[in-house]
Amino acid sequence: MNKTATSHMSRGAFAVKKSYSIENGYPARRRSLVDDARFETALNRVQKQSLLQEVRSSSTGEELTDDELLLTQALSQGEEKSQAQVTSLLLTLAGGLTGLSRILKTFENTSGLVLHVETRLVRNMDFTEQDIAIAREKKQLSFEVLIKVYIEAEPLLSLLKALRQGSSTTAVRLLPPEKTFHSNERDFSWFPRHISELDKCNHLMTKYEPDLDMDHPGFSDPVYRERRKAIASIAFSYRHGETIPRVQYQPEEIKTWSVVFKELDKLIPTHACRQYRAVWEILKRDCNYSADAIPQLQDVSNFMQKNTGFTLRPAAGLLTSRDFLASLAFRVFQCTQYVRHHSSPHHSPEPDVIHELLGHAPLLADPQFAQFSHDLGLASLGATDEEIELFATMYWFTVEFGLCRENDGKDLRAWGAGLLSSYGELSHALSSAPEHREFEPSVTAVQPYQDQDYQDVYFVAESITDAQSKFRRWAAATLTRPYEVRYDPFSCSVEVLNSHRALTRAAGGLLHELVNITAALEKLQD
């Protein structure tokens, strides 16, 4: 996919609200984050080309690039149509800065409020001081001018046209959000910068649901289908900062939970990794984990936040890979609340509350595992569609179906939620039937998988810490984005480290932590 052309689009420009499903071409197979990522890549490519053709055929701005057409189209849609936004333009001026005053007047005439102006010599001009003096005298210097303007979509089109027709400018370029002279030339993809923006990360992948697929256990059960819709409505209306509504689970749902809980409770002491086992006992004591009741998301979320800073957010189903992974960057886990159909208690074709609370929640309350999930989420921000596919595959073979070694490498244990919420596959994974391979991110991220039955291949890490270290090295060497990101837990926001100012601010925080650590070490030595 052309990364530049899609980076400017507002959320929803390509989104299929309800959603990437069978009627939209999705194969009716078992749910998988990996297939979701691949399907999303292909669908985005088709929709982008279709949108470009439509916009260009109806646009009067023949001189606009594909990027600019997509951005102006996005700005002119929905709630953003009449809203002014901060937009950055990069102008190239030949013959010095004498025409800058006329250019600024053009901004004023198109109702644009200029917020920032920054100039520099064209970067490919390697001048000595003597060269600059001669060029200045002959008026041959070329400058780049960065101008940030607060402007609406329609005047923006007029402004671009006027600037290109002016005699002072030799090039006019519309820049992505956050672009500055200090940035690398590669454009940004949209991703949430504050935890509240996860309200926009709710696009579903409804490939396999009771309303859509005849093979779903609940397809012929109208009562179950209505129940699913009622519970899903909680997630659709939920907004950041709200308390997660409590679900009054019905006896049949509690019975389904009970069947799975009892079976897993027998296997956890011998099959789950030590981090899971430690949290499991605390959950039973403090969060009402028992065979008699399904825990409430808000209660489990409070427990997780106290231990690792992770929280739960209600989801109506499986999200797109990009949206789901982005949530992990804010230490938020998107969690379903509905229960699988009672006719199939030991298997669910898509994530349900049994999978989430028995598989994921215990380890998200462990600091090591929580950090691994957080690292995965941060690495996904700004990634290309192809890289999202790699991360989705990585997630599949680690967070969902990962194994690790314990007791000096003698014993295999599970740390994947897909295993720890399915007692049948948990037993299979630790048996001699499947192939066990050493965890190596470059291999794991491209490993073909099958989603019709139990996995044929499982990847084994020496420990969760070992998996985390290997993943960090692989991500640093693999990611093509020209910047790093960091999460600020105090403001619940992600900062892009693409300027000296941002790096200085981040380094200041690290320096403060190092001072504290150094002081603590000195006291221990006293």
Short mmCIF file of C-alpha atoms in Angstrom, two decimals:
data_model
loop_
_atom_site.label_atom_id
_atom_site.label_comp_id
_atom_site.label_asym_id
_atom_site.label_seq_id
_atom_site.Cartn_x
_atom_site.Cartn_y
_atom_site.Cartn_z
CA MET A 1 0.00 0.00 0.00
CA ASN A 2 1.14 3.55 -0.70
CA LYS A 3 1.93 4.65 2.81
CA THR A 4 1.96 8.35 1.96
CA ALA A 5 -1.47 8.40 0.42
CA THR A 6 -3.20 6.76 3.35
CA SER A 7 -1.35 8.52 6.14
CA HIS A 8 -3.49 11.65 5.91
CA MET A 9 -6.87 9.96 6.02
CA SER A 10 -9.14 10.58 8.97
CA ARG A 11 -10.40 7.59 10.90
CA GLY A 12 -13.27 5.99 9.07
CA ALA A 13 -12.25 7.04 5.55
CA PHE A 14 -11.63 3.40 4.67
CA ALA A 15 -13.45 1.86 7.63
CA VAL A 16 -16.27 -0.57 7.02
CA LYS A 17 -18.29 -0.04 10.17
CA LYS A 18 -19.97 -3.43 10.31
CA SER A 19 -17.44 -4.51 8.92
CA TYR A 20 -14.87 -6.82 7.25
CA SER A 21 -17.25 -9.74 7.10
CA ILE A 22 -18.32 -12.57 4.82
CA GLU A 23 -20.47 -10.37 2.61
CA ASN A 24 -17.43 -8.15 2.09
CA GLY A 25 -15.32 -11.05 0.89
CA TYR A 26 -13.88 -12.41 4.14
CA PRO A 27 -13.43 -16.22 4.11
CA ALA A 28 -15.65 -17.94 6.67
CA ARG A 29 -12.99 -19.56 8.80
CA ARG A 30 -11.98 -19.58 12.43
CA ARG A 31 -11.14 -16.12 13.76
CA SER A 32 -7.54 -15.00 13.51
CA LEU A 33 -5.77 -11.70 14.09
CA VAL A 34 -3.31 -12.68 11.33
CA ASP A 35 -5.94 -13.19 8.62
CA ASP A 36 -7.63 -10.00 9.79
CA ALA A 37 -4.43 -8.04 9.17
CA ARG A 38 -3.98 -9.54 5.69
CA PHE A 39 -7.58 -8.90 4.74
CA GLU A 40 -7.41 -5.34 6.01
CA THR A 41 -4.29 -4.69 3.90
CA ALA A 42 -5.98 -5.92 0.73
CA LEU A 43 -9.24 -4.12 1.41
CA ASN A 44 -7.48 -0.84 2.18
CA ARG A 45 -5.63 -1.06 -1.12
CA VAL A 46 -8.80 -1.56 -3.12
CA GLN A 47 -10.77 1.10 -1.25
CA LYS A 48 -7.98 3.63 -1.57
CA GLN A 49 -7.81 3.25 -5.35
CA SER A 50 -11.58 3.41 -5.64
CA LEU A 51 -11.74 6.53 -3.49
CA LEU A 52 -8.96 8.22 -5.46
CA GLN A 53 -10.78 7.61 -8.74
CA GLU A 54 -14.01 8.97 -7.31
CA VAL A 55 -12.43 12.05 -5.76
CA ARG A 56 -10.32 12.90 -8.81
CA SER A 57 -13.28 12.58 -11.17
CA SER A 58 -15.31 15.08 -9.13
CA SER A 59 -12.48 17.40 -8.11
CA THR A 60 -11.65 20.70 -9.71
CA GLY A 61 -8.16 20.61 -8.19
CA GLU A 62 -6.43 18.81 -11.06
CA GLU A 63 -3.04 19.92 -9.78
CA LEU A 64 -3.45 18.24 -6.40
CA THR A 65 -1.42 15.14 -5.67
CA ASP A 66 -3.05 11.89 -4.56
CA ASP A 67 -2.08 12.67 -0.97
CA GLU A 68 -3.66 16.10 -1.11
CA LEU A 69 -6.83 14.82 -2.73
CA LEU A 70 -7.26 12.22 0.00
CA LEU A 71 -6.58 14.71 2.77
CA THR A 72 -8.94 17.37 1.47
CA GLN A 73 -11.58 14.71 0.91
CA ALA A 74 -11.18 13.48 4.49
CA LEU A 75 -11.32 17.01 5.87
CA SER A 76 -14.52 17.76 3.97
CA GLN A 77 -16.45 14.74 5.29
CA GLY A 78 -18.70 14.31 8.29
CA GLU A 79 -18.15 16.33 11.42
CA GLU A 80 -14.85 17.69 10.08
CA LYS A 81 -16.44 19.40 7.09
CA SER A 82 -16.82 22.82 8.67
CA GLN A 83 -14.08 22.51 11.27
CA ALA A 84 -10.79 24.29 10.86
CA GLN A 85 -7.67 22.20 11.47
CA VAL A 86 -3.98 22.85 11.78
CA THR A 87 -2.33 22.04 8.44
CA SER A 88 1.35 22.28 7.53
CA LEU A 89 2.69 23.30 4.13
CA LEU A 90 6.26 23.22 2.83
CA LEU A 91 7.02 25.85 0.19
CA THR A 92 10.15 26.17 -1.92
CA LEU A 93 11.09 29.76 -2.81
CA ALA A 94 13.67 30.62 -5.47
CA GLY A 95 15.46 33.94 -5.36
CA GLY A 96 15.43 34.46 -1.61
CA LEU A 97 12.66 35.40 0.80
CA THR A 98 11.50 38.53 -0.94
CA GLY A 99 8.20 36.92 -1.92
CA LEU A 100 7.37 35.69 1.58
CA SER A 101 5.25 38.72 2.45
CA ARG A 102 3.06 38.17 -0.63
CA ILE A 103 2.69 34.50 0.28
CA LEU A 104 1.57 35.34 3.80
CA LYS A 105 -0.96 37.76 2.30
CA THR A 106 -2.32 34.85 0.24
CA PHE A 107 -2.87 32.90 3.45
CA GLU A 108 -4.76 35.85 4.90
CA ASN A 109 -6.94 36.19 1.79
CA THR A 110 -8.05 32.55 2.04
CA SER A 111 -9.09 32.88 5.71
CA GLY A 112 -6.09 30.93 6.95
CA LEU A 113 -4.68 31.83 10.35
CA VAL A 114 -0.89 31.48 10.21
CA LEU A 115 0.39 29.92 13.44
CA HIS A 116 4.04 29.26 12.69
CA VAL A 117 6.63 30.19 10.04
CA GLU A 118 10.07 28.59 9.79
CA THR A 119 12.68 29.03 7.05
CA ARG A 120 15.89 27.32 6.02
CA LEU A 121 18.13 26.91 2.99
CA VAL A 122 17.14 24.10 0.67
CA ARG A 123 18.73 21.02 2.17
CA ASN A 124 20.46 19.76 -0.97
CA MET A 125 22.41 23.03 -1.26
CA ASP A 126 25.77 22.48 0.43
CA PHE A 127 27.12 26.05 0.63
CA THR A 128 30.19 27.49 2.22
CA GLU A 129 29.91 30.97 3.74
CA GLN A 130 31.55 32.43 0.60
CA ASP A 131 29.09 30.59 -1.65
CA ILE A 132 26.17 31.96 0.39
CA ALA A 133 27.51 35.52 0.14
CA ILE A 134 27.84 35.27 -3.65
CA ALA A 135 24.43 33.61 -4.04
CA ARG A 136 22.79 36.24 -1.85
CA GLU A 137 24.28 39.00 -3.96
CA LYS A 138 23.01 37.37 -7.16
CA LYS A 139 19.66 36.50 -5.50
CA GLN A 140 20.11 32.81 -6.29
CA LEU A 141 19.42 31.35 -2.85
CA SER A 142 16.54 28.90 -2.58
CA PHE A 143 14.68 28.55 0.69
CA GLU A 144 12.22 26.09 2.13
CA VAL A 145 9.48 27.67 4.24
CA LEU A 146 7.40 25.64 6.69
CA ILE A 147 4.07 27.32 7.44
CA LYS A 148 1.49 25.98 9.88
CA VAL A 149 -1.97 27.37 9.24
CA TYR A 150 -5.36 26.97 10.91
CA ILE A 151 -7.77 26.57 8.01
CA GLU A 152 -10.94 24.79 6.85
CA ALA A 153 -10.97 22.19 4.08
CA GLU A 154 -12.57 24.26 1.33
CA PRO A 155 -10.30 27.32 1.75
CA LEU A 156 -7.34 24.92 1.87
CA LEU A 157 -8.04 23.87 -1.72
CA SER A 158 -8.18 27.50 -2.80
CA LEU A 159 -4.95 28.25 -0.93
CA LEU A 160 -3.04 25.40 -2.60
CA LYS A 161 -4.20 26.55 -6.01
CA ALA A 162 -3.28 30.18 -5.35
CA LEU A 163 0.17 29.26 -4.06
CA ARG A 164 0.95 27.13 -7.09
CA GLN A 165 -0.10 29.91 -9.43
CA GLY A 166 2.05 32.47 -7.63
CA SER A 167 5.38 33.54 -9.09
CA SER A 168 7.26 33.31 -5.77
CA THR A 169 6.92 29.56 -5.16
CA THR A 170 8.52 26.80 -7.21
CA ALA A 171 7.02 23.94 -5.18
CA VAL A 172 4.15 23.53 -2.73
CA ARG A 173 3.76 20.43 -0.58
CA LEU A 174 1.07 19.53 1.93
CA LEU A 175 2.60 17.80 4.95
CA PRO A 176 1.15 15.14 7.25
CA PRO A 177 0.27 16.05 10.83
CA GLU A 178 3.28 16.53 13.14
CA LYS A 179 5.66 17.05 10.20
CA THR A 180 8.48 19.53 10.87
CA PHE A 181 11.89 20.31 9.48
CA HIS A 182 13.34 17.93 12.05
CA SER A 183 11.31 14.97 10.77
CA ASN A 184 12.41 12.28 8.42
CA GLU A 185 10.92 12.41 4.94
CA ARG A 186 8.65 9.42 5.47
CA ASP A 187 5.08 10.38 6.32
CA PHE A 188 3.15 9.49 9.44
CA SER A 189 0.24 7.09 9.68
CA TRP A 190 -2.58 8.09 11.94
CA PHE A 191 -2.53 6.47 15.32
CA PRO A 192 -4.00 7.48 18.68
CA ARG A 193 -1.87 9.94 20.63
CA HIS A 194 -4.01 10.00 23.79
CA ILE A 195 -5.84 7.18 25.51
CA SER A 196 -9.18 8.91 24.88
CA GLU A 197 -8.61 8.47 21.13
CA LEU A 198 -9.11 4.73 21.58
CA ASP A 199 -12.77 5.69 21.20
CA LYS A 200 -11.90 5.79 17.49
CA CYS A 201 -10.20 2.39 17.55
CA ASN A 202 -13.31 0.23 17.47
CA HIS A 203 -13.49 -1.13 13.93
CA LEU A 204 -14.61 -4.75 13.99
CA MET A 205 -13.61 -7.78 11.97
CA THR A 206 -16.92 -9.67 11.89
CA LYS A 207 -15.85 -12.58 9.78
CA TYR A 208 -17.35 -15.28 11.97
CA GLU A 209 -20.36 -14.32 14.03
CA PRO A 210 -23.76 -15.88 14.78
CA ASP A 211 -25.60 -13.43 12.50
CA LEU A 212 -23.35 -14.13 9.54
CA ASP A 213 -22.02 -17.67 9.41
CA MET A 214 -24.09 -20.84 9.32
CA ASP A 215 -21.27 -22.81 10.96
CA HIS A 216 -21.36 -20.67 14.09
CA PRO A 217 -22.82 -22.62 17.06
CA GLY A 218 -25.31 -19.81 17.72
CA PHE A 219 -26.46 -19.23 14.13
CA SER A 220 -29.80 -21.03 14.55
CA ASP A 221 -30.40 -19.74 18.09
CA PRO A 222 -32.33 -16.43 17.88
CA VAL A 223 -32.29 -15.99 21.66
CA TYR A 224 -28.49 -16.24 21.75
CA ARG A 225 -28.14 -13.86 18.83
CA GLU A 226 -30.26 -11.21 20.53
CA ARG A 227 -28.30 -11.68 23.74
CA ARG A 228 -25.04 -11.14 21.85
CA LYS A 229 -26.37 -7.92 20.34
CA ALA A 230 -27.50 -6.61 23.71
CA ILE A 231 -24.10 -7.21 25.31
CA ALA A 232 -22.25 -5.84 22.27
CA SER A 233 -24.24 -2.60 22.51
CA ILE A 234 -22.39 -1.86 25.77
CA ALA A 235 -19.10 -1.69 23.87
CA PHE A 236 -20.52 0.36 21.00
CA SER A 237 -21.71 3.07 23.39
CA TYR A 238 -18.74 2.97 25.78
CA ARG A 239 -16.42 5.99 25.94
CA HIS A 240 -13.08 6.48 27.64
CA GLY A 241 -13.30 7.38 31.30
CA GLU A 242 -16.63 5.69 31.92
CA THR A 243 -17.13 2.81 34.34
CA ILE A 244 -17.58 -0.46 32.46
CA PRO A 245 -21.25 -1.44 32.76
CA ARG A 246 -21.86 -4.64 34.67
CA VAL A 247 -23.52 -7.56 32.90
CA GLN A 248 -26.07 -9.64 34.77
CA TYR A 249 -25.08 -13.04 33.42
CA GLN A 250 -27.78 -15.63 32.97
CA PRO A 251 -27.69 -19.11 34.57
CA GLU A 252 -26.92 -20.81 31.26
CA GLU A 253 -23.98 -18.46 30.65
CA ILE A 254 -22.60 -19.08 34.14
CA LYS A 255 -22.93 -22.81 33.55
CA THR A 256 -20.85 -22.55 30.37
CA TRP A 257 -18.21 -20.56 32.24
CA SER A 258 -18.26 -23.12 35.07
CA VAL A 259 -17.56 -26.06 32.76
CA VAL A 260 -14.45 -24.41 31.34
CA PHE A 261 -13.29 -23.00 34.68
CA LYS A 262 -13.35 -26.38 36.44
CA GLU A 263 -11.40 -28.14 33.70
CA LEU A 264 -8.75 -25.44 33.47
CA ASP A 265 -8.38 -25.18 37.22
CA LYS A 266 -7.21 -28.80 37.22
CA LEU A 267 -4.55 -28.18 34.56
CA ILE A 268 -3.16 -24.81 35.62
CA PRO A 269 -0.80 -26.17 38.35
CA THR A 270 0.99 -28.43 35.85
CA HIS A 271 0.48 -26.68 32.49
CA ALA A 272 0.57 -22.89 33.06
CA CYS A 273 3.72 -20.80 33.44
CA ARG A 274 4.71 -19.66 36.94
CA GLN A 275 3.58 -16.04 36.34
CA TYR A 276 0.10 -17.25 35.47
CA ARG A 277 -0.06 -19.61 38.42
CA ALA A 278 0.87 -16.86 40.88
CA VAL A 279 -1.79 -14.44 39.63
CA TRP A 280 -4.42 -17.15 39.31
CA GLU A 281 -4.57 -17.77 43.02
CA ILE A 282 -4.86 -14.03 43.75
CA LEU A 283 -7.68 -13.65 41.23
CA LYS A 284 -9.64 -16.41 42.92
CA ARG A 285 -9.18 -14.65 46.24
CA ASP A 286 -9.70 -11.00 45.24
CA CYS A 287 -11.70 -10.87 41.98
CA ASN A 288 -14.42 -13.47 42.42
CA TYR A 289 -12.78 -15.99 40.10
CA SER A 290 -14.75 -19.15 40.76
CA ALA A 291 -16.88 -21.70 39.00
CA ASP A 292 -20.04 -20.07 40.38
CA ALA A 293 -19.81 -16.58 38.88
CA ILE A 294 -18.35 -14.74 35.88
CA PRO A 295 -16.16 -11.85 37.08
CA GLN A 296 -17.09 -8.33 36.02
CA LEU A 297 -14.72 -6.48 33.69
CA GLN A 298 -14.48 -3.40 35.87
CA ASP A 299 -13.41 -5.44 38.91
CA VAL A 300 -10.72 -7.28 36.95
CA SER A 301 -9.63 -4.03 35.31
CA ASN A 302 -9.15 -2.40 38.72
CA PHE A 303 -7.02 -5.35 39.84
CA MET A 304 -4.87 -5.26 36.69
CA GLN A 305 -4.35 -1.51 36.89
CA LYS A 306 -3.13 -1.80 40.47
CA ASN A 307 -0.54 -4.39 39.44
CA THR A 308 0.68 -3.35 35.98
CA GLY A 309 -1.22 -0.25 34.84
CA PHE A 310 -3.21 -2.28 32.29
CA THR A 311 -6.95 -1.71 32.10
CA LEU A 312 -9.81 -3.40 30.28
CA ARG A 313 -12.08 -1.74 27.76
CA PRO A 314 -15.29 -3.40 26.49
CA ALA A 315 -15.20 -4.52 22.86
CA ALA A 316 -18.08 -5.78 20.73
CA GLY A 317 -15.93 -8.38 19.01
CA LEU A 318 -12.55 -8.93 17.40
CA LEU A 319 -11.10 -5.57 16.35
CA THR A 320 -8.94 -4.86 13.34
CA SER A 321 -5.34 -5.77 14.03
CA ARG A 322 -4.12 -2.17 13.91
CA ASP A 323 -6.77 -0.94 16.36
CA PHE A 324 -6.26 -3.83 18.75
CA LEU A 325 -2.48 -3.53 18.83
CA ALA A 326 -2.65 0.26 19.21
CA SER A 327 -4.69 -0.20 22.37
CA LEU A 328 -1.89 -2.23 23.94
CA ALA A 329 0.41 0.79 23.54
CA PHE A 330 -1.79 2.59 26.11
CA ARG A 331 -1.87 -0.49 28.35
CA VAL A 332 -5.49 -1.06 27.42
CA PHE A 333 -6.81 -4.51 26.52
CA GLN A 334 -9.96 -4.59 24.42
CA CYS A 335 -12.14 -7.22 26.05
CA THR A 336 -15.42 -8.86 25.01
CA GLN A 337 -18.20 -9.46 27.53
CA TYR A 338 -20.42 -12.02 25.80
CA VAL A 339 -20.23 -15.76 26.49
CA ARG A 340 -19.71 -18.45 23.85
CA HIS A 341 -22.71 -20.58 22.89
CA HIS A 342 -23.66 -23.18 25.51
CA SER A 343 -23.53 -26.00 22.93
CA SER A 344 -19.77 -25.54 22.55
CA PRO A 345 -18.32 -24.68 25.97
CA HIS A 346 -14.79 -25.90 25.21
CA HIS A 347 -14.29 -23.90 22.03
CA SER A 348 -15.24 -20.46 20.78
CA PRO A 349 -14.79 -19.39 17.14
CA GLU A 350 -14.08 -15.85 18.31
CA PRO A 351 -12.87 -14.21 21.53
CA ASP A 352 -15.43 -14.30 24.33
CA VAL A 353 -15.33 -13.34 28.00
CA ILE A 354 -14.12 -16.84 28.94
CA HIS A 355 -11.12 -16.51 26.63
CA GLU A 356 -10.41 -12.95 27.82
CA LEU A 357 -10.72 -13.43 31.57
CA LEU A 358 -9.24 -16.93 31.84
CA GLY A 359 -6.63 -16.58 29.10
CA HIS A 360 -5.47 -12.95 28.95
CA ALA A 361 -6.34 -11.19 32.19
CA PRO A 362 -4.15 -13.22 34.61
CA LEU A 363 -0.95 -12.57 32.68
CA LEU A 364 -1.78 -8.92 32.01
CA ALA A 365 -1.60 -8.55 35.78
CA ASP A 366 2.01 -9.79 35.68
CA PRO A 367 4.60 -7.00 35.15
CA GLN A 368 6.85 -8.98 32.77
CA PHE A 369 4.07 -10.13 30.48
CA ALA A 370 2.31 -6.76 30.62
CA GLN A 371 5.50 -5.07 29.44
CA PHE A 372 5.84 -7.52 26.54
CA SER A 373 2.27 -6.73 25.42
CA HIS A 374 2.93 -3.01 25.85
CA ASP A 375 6.09 -3.26 23.71
CA LEU A 376 4.12 -5.01 20.97
CA GLY A 377 1.56 -2.23 20.99
CA LEU A 378 4.13 0.58 20.87
CA ALA A 379 5.98 -1.09 18.00
CA SER A 380 2.76 -1.26 15.96
CA LEU A 381 2.13 2.50 16.04
CA GLY A 382 2.87 4.00 12.64
CA ALA A 383 3.75 0.62 11.15
CA THR A 384 2.95 -0.22 7.54
CA ASP A 385 0.18 -2.67 6.73
CA GLU A 386 2.82 -5.28 5.91
CA GLU A 387 4.48 -4.75 9.30
CA ILE A 388 1.09 -5.02 11.03
CA GLU A 389 0.78 -8.47 9.48
CA LEU A 390 4.13 -9.42 11.01
CA PHE A 391 3.07 -8.12 14.42
CA ALA A 392 -0.26 -9.93 14.20
CA THR A 393 1.55 -13.20 13.43
CA MET A 394 3.96 -12.53 16.28
CA TYR A 395 1.01 -11.93 18.61
CA TRP A 396 -0.63 -15.17 17.45
CA PHE A 397 2.37 -17.37 18.24
CA THR A 398 3.28 -15.65 21.53
CA VAL A 399 0.45 -13.92 23.39
CA GLU A 400 -2.14 -16.39 22.06
CA PHE A 401 -0.21 -19.66 21.66
CA GLY A 402 3.21 -19.11 23.21
CA LEU A 403 5.12 -21.67 25.28
CA CYS A 404 8.11 -21.22 27.59
CA ARG A 405 10.56 -23.36 29.54
CA GLU A 406 10.79 -23.73 33.29
CA ASN A 407 12.83 -25.74 35.79
CA ASP A 408 16.14 -25.24 33.96
CA GLY A 409 14.53 -25.96 30.61
CA LYS A 410 13.17 -29.37 31.58
CA ASP A 411 9.47 -28.48 31.56
CA LEU A 412 7.26 -26.83 28.95
CA ARG A 413 4.64 -24.40 30.19
CA ALA A 414 1.98 -22.31 28.45
CA TRP A 415 1.81 -18.52 28.50
CA GLY A 416 -0.52 -18.05 25.52
CA ALA A 417 -4.13 -17.07 26.23
CA GLY A 418 -5.47 -19.29 23.45
CA LEU A 419 -4.02 -22.26 25.33
CA LEU A 420 -4.85 -21.14 28.86
CA SER A 421 -8.53 -20.74 27.99
CA SER A 422 -8.89 -24.03 26.12
CA TYR A 423 -8.09 -27.12 28.12
CA GLY A 424 -8.13 -29.37 25.02
CA GLU A 425 -5.46 -27.41 23.15
CA LEU A 426 -3.53 -26.78 26.36
CA SER A 427 -3.00 -30.52 26.75
CA HIS A 428 -2.23 -30.91 23.05
CA ALA A 429 0.37 -28.10 23.03
CA LEU A 430 2.43 -29.67 25.83
CA SER A 431 2.26 -33.17 24.37
CA SER A 432 4.64 -34.74 21.85
CA ALA A 433 2.11 -34.42 19.01
CA PRO A 434 2.93 -30.91 17.71
CA GLU A 435 6.31 -29.52 16.66
CA HIS A 436 8.08 -27.30 19.19
CA ARG A 437 10.44 -24.70 17.76
CA GLU A 438 12.71 -22.25 19.52
CA PHE A 439 11.26 -18.75 19.57
CA GLU A 440 13.05 -16.54 17.06
CA PRO A 441 11.11 -13.39 16.06
CA SER A 442 12.35 -13.24 12.47
CA VAL A 443 11.07 -16.80 11.94
CA THR A 444 7.98 -16.60 14.11
CA ALA A 445 6.68 -13.44 12.40
CA VAL A 446 6.44 -15.18 9.01
CA GLN A 447 5.40 -18.65 10.16
CA PRO A 448 2.32 -19.90 8.27
CA TYR A 449 -0.42 -20.96 10.61
CA GLN A 450 -3.55 -23.04 10.30
CA ASP A 451 -6.79 -22.08 12.00
CA GLN A 452 -8.98 -25.11 11.38
CA ASP A 453 -7.80 -27.14 14.34
CA TYR A 454 -5.11 -27.20 17.01
CA GLN A 455 -1.80 -25.68 16.00
CA ASP A 456 0.81 -27.90 14.32
CA VAL A 457 3.71 -25.69 15.44
CA TYR A 458 4.33 -23.88 18.72
CA PHE A 459 7.22 -21.56 19.50
CA VAL A 460 9.04 -21.97 22.80
CA ALA A 461 10.80 -19.09 24.56
CA GLU A 462 13.37 -19.62 27.29
CA SER A 463 11.27 -17.25 29.39
CA ILE A 464 8.92 -14.32 28.96
CA THR A 465 11.87 -12.01 29.63
CA ASP A 466 13.87 -13.76 26.90
CA ALA A 467 10.96 -13.37 24.47
CA GLN A 468 10.74 -9.69 25.31
CA SER A 469 14.46 -9.07 24.73
CA LYS A 470 14.43 -10.88 21.40
CA PHE A 471 11.32 -9.05 20.28
CA ARG A 472 12.78 -5.63 21.09
CA ARG A 473 15.94 -6.34 19.08
CA TRP A 474 13.92 -7.68 16.14
CA ALA A 475 11.50 -4.74 16.13
CA ALA A 476 14.34 -2.21 16.25
CA ALA A 477 15.97 -3.86 13.23
CA THR A 478 12.74 -4.48 11.29
CA LEU A 479 10.56 -1.40 11.67
CA THR A 480 10.84 1.11 8.82
CA ARG A 481 9.28 4.08 10.60
CA PRO A 482 11.86 6.88 10.95
CA TYR A 483 11.02 7.72 14.55
CA GLU A 484 10.47 6.09 17.93
CA VAL A 485 7.56 6.52 20.29
CA ARG A 486 7.26 6.51 24.05
CA TYR A 487 4.27 6.24 26.35
CA ASP A 488 3.85 8.78 29.11
CA PRO A 489 1.81 7.10 31.88
CA PHE A 490 1.23 10.44 33.65
CA SER A 491 -0.62 12.02 30.71
CA CYS A 492 -1.74 8.68 29.18
CA SER A 493 -0.37 9.83 25.85
CA VAL A 494 2.09 8.65 23.21
CA GLU A 495 4.87 11.01 22.19
CA VAL A 496 6.63 10.79 18.85
CA LEU A 497 10.39 11.16 19.30
CA ASN A 498 11.08 12.94 16.03
CA SER A 499 12.78 16.15 17.16
CA HIS A 500 15.59 17.29 19.43
CA ARG A 501 13.00 18.89 21.71
CA ALA A 502 11.12 15.60 22.14
CA LEU A 503 14.32 13.67 22.76
CA THR A 504 15.50 16.22 25.32
CA ARG A 505 12.18 15.97 27.14
CA ALA A 506 12.33 12.16 27.15
CA ALA A 507 15.96 12.15 28.29
CA GLY A 508 15.08 14.49 31.16
CA GLY A 509 12.61 11.95 32.50
CA LEU A 510 15.15 9.13 32.20
CA LEU A 511 17.80 11.21 33.95
CA HIS A 512 15.47 11.76 36.88
CA GLU A 513 14.87 8.00 37.14
CA LEU A 514 18.61 7.29 36.95
CA VAL A 515 19.27 9.73 39.78
CA ASN A 516 16.74 7.87 41.94
CA ILE A 517 18.22 4.48 41.05
CA THR A 518 21.76 5.68 41.73
CA ALA A 519 20.72 7.05 45.12
CA ALA A 520 19.02 3.75 45.96
CA LEU A 521 22.16 1.78 45.03
CA GLU A 522 24.32 4.02 47.18
CA LYS A 523 22.03 3.48 50.15
CA LEU A 524 22.15 -0.28 49.68
CA GLN A 525 25.94 -0.16 49.77
CA ASP A 526 26.02 1.84 53.02
#
